[in-house]
Amino acid sequence: MSYIIHEECISCGACEPECPNQAIREGETIYIIDPERCAECVGSHRSSRCSEVCPVDAPHPDPDYPETREQLLQKWRRLHPNEEPVPGTY
Ligand code: SF4
Ligand code: SF4
């Protein structure tokens, strides 16, 4: 399930460099997550980095993008074709 950034976002930019999939970018009013790139940090971290670093708890799972962990891992593999996922993250 991709994460989505809610309107509480204060555009501090802290999450952008933390995303292992380059899924986050600055939008017109708040930061935005690309659901084609967000894999809930499966394959890279044990929990969602954007959610951990956000000072206002703006990123949350987006129910519009239901995905199994296997599907999230497949997404990670598409984005990192020459890498192996970090053990314990999938
Ligand atoms: S949950 Fe992980 S992969 Fe998804 S946007 Fe946040 S940091 Fe990036
Ligand atoms: S860390 Fe939180 S407040 Fe800062 S840009 Fe990301 S979502 Fe917005």
PDB file of C-alpha atoms and ligand atoms in Angstrom:
ATOM      1  CA  MET A   1       0.000   0.000   0.000  1.00  0.00           C
ATOM      2  CA  SER A   2       1.574   3.252  -1.062  1.00  0.00           C
ATOM      3  CA  TYR A   3       1.853   5.993   1.503  1.00  0.00           C
ATOM      4  CA  ILE A   4       0.198   9.345   0.943  1.00  0.00           C
ATOM      5  CA  ILE A   5       1.134  12.679   2.504  1.00  0.00           C
ATOM      6  CA  HIS A   6      -1.770  14.416   4.201  1.00  0.00           C
ATOM      7  CA  GLU A   7      -2.400  18.150   4.324  1.00  0.00           C
ATOM      8  CA  GLU A   8      -0.686  18.502   7.725  1.00  0.00           C
ATOM      9  CA  CYS A   9       2.585  18.544   5.724  1.00  0.00           C
ATOM     10  CA  ILE A  10       4.592  21.707   6.400  1.00  0.00           C
ATOM     11  CA  SER A  11       6.913  21.108   3.411  1.00  0.00           C
ATOM     12  CA  CYS A  12       9.992  20.800   5.606  1.00  0.00           C
ATOM     13  CA  GLY A  13      11.601  18.410   3.097  1.00  0.00           C
ATOM     14  CA  ALA A  14      12.911  15.993   5.743  1.00  0.00           C
ATOM     15  CA  CYS A  15      11.296  12.944   4.160  1.00  0.00           C
ATOM     16  CA  GLU A  16      12.494  13.388   0.592  1.00  0.00           C
ATOM     17  CA  PRO A  17      16.140  12.284   1.014  1.00  0.00           C
ATOM     18  CA  GLU A  18      15.099   9.451   3.348  1.00  0.00           C
ATOM     19  CA  CYS A  19      13.011   7.601   0.767  1.00  0.00           C
ATOM     20  CA  PRO A  20      14.975   4.639  -0.636  1.00  0.00           C
ATOM     21  CA  ASN A  21      12.881   4.675  -3.832  1.00  0.00           C
ATOM     22  CA  GLN A  22      12.967   8.393  -4.724  1.00  0.00           C
ATOM     23  CA  ALA A  23       9.182   8.362  -4.418  1.00  0.00           C
ATOM     24  CA  ILE A  24       8.822  11.760  -2.710  1.00  0.00           C
ATOM     25  CA  ARG A  25       8.925  15.163  -4.337  1.00  0.00           C
ATOM     26  CA  GLU A  26       7.865  18.684  -3.561  1.00  0.00           C
ATOM     27  CA  GLY A  27       4.376  19.552  -4.812  1.00  0.00           C
ATOM     28  CA  GLU A  28       2.696  22.905  -5.219  1.00  0.00           C
ATOM     29  CA  THR A  29       1.471  23.085  -1.625  1.00  0.00           C
ATOM     30  CA  ILE A  30       2.689  19.936   0.120  1.00  0.00           C
ATOM     31  CA  TYR A  31       5.098  17.107  -0.616  1.00  0.00           C
ATOM     32  CA  ILE A  32       3.809  14.245  -2.788  1.00  0.00           C
ATOM     33  CA  ILE A  33       4.446  10.483  -2.940  1.00  0.00           C
ATOM     34  CA  ASP A  34       4.447   8.620  -6.268  1.00  0.00           C
ATOM     35  CA  PRO A  35       2.457   5.406  -5.684  1.00  0.00           C
ATOM     36  CA  GLU A  36       4.367   3.729  -8.511  1.00  0.00           C
ATOM     37  CA  ARG A  37       7.566   4.086  -6.459  1.00  0.00           C
ATOM     38  CA  CYS A  38       6.444   3.811  -2.842  1.00  0.00           C
ATOM     39  CA  ALA A  39       6.878   0.251  -1.567  1.00  0.00           C
ATOM     40  CA  GLU A  40       6.216   1.024   2.119  1.00  0.00           C
ATOM     41  CA  CYS A  41       9.999   0.768   2.459  1.00  0.00           C
ATOM     42  CA  VAL A  42       9.752  -3.013   1.954  1.00  0.00           C
ATOM     43  CA  GLY A  43      13.168  -4.203   0.761  1.00  0.00           C
ATOM     44  CA  SER A  44      15.028  -1.285   2.357  1.00  0.00           C
ATOM     45  CA  HIS A  45      13.860  -0.604   5.927  1.00  0.00           C
ATOM     46  CA  ARG A  46      11.831  -2.322   8.619  1.00  0.00           C
ATOM     47  CA  SER A  47       9.396   0.584   8.796  1.00  0.00           C
ATOM     48  CA  SER A  48       8.407   3.567   6.702  1.00  0.00           C
ATOM     49  CA  ARG A  49      11.163   6.158   6.777  1.00  0.00           C
ATOM     50  CA  CYS A  50       9.013   9.090   5.678  1.00  0.00           C
ATOM     51  CA  SER A  51       6.625   8.439   8.529  1.00  0.00           C
ATOM     52  CA  GLU A  52       9.486   8.119  11.030  1.00  0.00           C
ATOM     53  CA  VAL A  53      11.181  11.389  10.146  1.00  0.00           C
ATOM     54  CA  CYS A  54       8.076  13.525   9.627  1.00  0.00           C
ATOM     55  CA  PRO A  55       7.640  16.064  12.454  1.00  0.00           C
ATOM     56  CA  VAL A  56       3.877  16.378  11.938  1.00  0.00           C
ATOM     57  CA  ASP A  57       2.874  12.751  11.172  1.00  0.00           C
ATOM     58  CA  ALA A  58       1.707  13.611   7.651  1.00  0.00           C
ATOM     59  CA  PRO A  59       2.519  10.378   5.710  1.00  0.00           C
ATOM     60  CA  HIS A  60      -0.012   7.546   6.117  1.00  0.00           C
ATOM     61  CA  PRO A  61      -0.866   4.358   4.203  1.00  0.00           C
ATOM     62  CA  ASP A  62      -3.191   5.101   1.287  1.00  0.00           C
ATOM     63  CA  PRO A  63      -6.127   2.665   1.185  1.00  0.00           C
ATOM     64  CA  ASP A  64      -6.579   3.449  -2.519  1.00  0.00           C
ATOM     65  CA  TYR A  65      -3.457   1.337  -3.228  1.00  0.00           C
ATOM     66  CA  PRO A  66      -3.945  -2.053  -1.540  1.00  0.00           C
ATOM     67  CA  GLU A  67      -0.883  -4.275  -2.082  1.00  0.00           C
ATOM     68  CA  THR A  68       0.472  -7.418  -0.459  1.00  0.00           C
ATOM     69  CA  ARG A  69       4.007  -7.488   0.906  1.00  0.00           C
ATOM     70  CA  GLU A  70       4.947  -9.733  -2.028  1.00  0.00           C
ATOM     71  CA  GLN A  71       3.644  -7.090  -4.453  1.00  0.00           C
ATOM     72  CA  LEU A  72       5.573  -4.410  -2.570  1.00  0.00           C
ATOM     73  CA  LEU A  73       8.723  -6.520  -2.806  1.00  0.00           C
ATOM     74  CA  GLN A  74       8.164  -6.949  -6.554  1.00  0.00           C
ATOM     75  CA  LYS A  75       7.845  -3.178  -6.841  1.00  0.00           C
ATOM     76  CA  TRP A  76      11.131  -2.785  -4.946  1.00  0.00           C
ATOM     77  CA  ARG A  77      12.813  -5.298  -7.287  1.00  0.00           C
ATOM     78  CA  ARG A  78      11.628  -3.345 -10.350  1.00  0.00           C
ATOM     79  CA  LEU A  79      13.157  -0.182  -8.892  1.00  0.00           C
ATOM     80  CA  HIS A  80      16.422  -1.849  -7.799  1.00  0.00           C
ATOM     81  CA  PRO A  81      17.126  -4.456 -10.500  1.00  0.00           C
ATOM     82  CA  ASN A  82      20.771  -5.062  -9.563  1.00  0.00           C
ATOM     83  CA  GLU A  83      20.355  -5.159  -5.777  1.00  0.00           C
ATOM     84  CA  GLU A  84      19.169  -7.615  -3.172  1.00  0.00           C
ATOM     85  CA  PRO A  85      16.601  -6.579  -0.563  1.00  0.00           C
ATOM     86  CA  VAL A  86      17.848  -6.007   2.977  1.00  0.00           C
ATOM     87  CA  PRO A  87      17.163  -9.098   5.120  1.00  0.00           C
ATOM     88  CA  GLY A  88      14.361  -8.592   7.596  1.00  0.00           C
ATOM     89  CA  THR A  89      12.644  -5.877   5.577  1.00  0.00           C
ATOM     90  CA  TYR A  90      10.251  -7.993   3.528  1.00  0.00           C
TER      91      TYR A  90
HETATM   92  S1  SF4 B   1       7.018   4.586   2.843  1.00  0.00           S
HETATM   93 FE1  SF4 B   1       9.199   4.396   2.281  1.00  0.00          FE
HETATM   94  S2  SF4 B   1       9.138   3.972   0.069  1.00  0.00           S
HETATM   95 FE2  SF4 B   1       7.162   4.893   0.599  1.00  0.00          FE
HETATM   96  S3  SF4 B   1       7.404   7.079   0.286  1.00  0.00           S
HETATM   97 FE3  SF4 B   1       7.820   6.667   2.454  1.00  0.00          FE
HETATM   98  S4  SF4 B   1      10.060   6.468   2.539  1.00  0.00           S
HETATM   99 FE4  SF4 B   1       9.444   6.227   0.368  1.00  0.00          FE
HETATM  100  S1  SF4 B   2       8.729  15.256   6.539  1.00  0.00           S
HETATM  101 FE1  SF4 B   2       6.498  15.526   6.805  1.00  0.00          FE
HETATM  102  S2  SF4 B   2       6.186  17.744   6.897  1.00  0.00           S
HETATM  103 FE2  SF4 B   2       8.236  17.398   6.047  1.00  0.00          FE
HETATM  104  S3  SF4 B   2       7.917  17.408   3.800  1.00  0.00           S
HETATM  105 FE3  SF4 B   2       7.794  15.272   4.482  1.00  0.00          FE
HETATM  106  S4  SF4 B   2       5.595  14.909   4.849  1.00  0.00           S
HETATM  107 FE4  SF4 B   2       5.895  17.127   4.751  1.00  0.00          FE
END
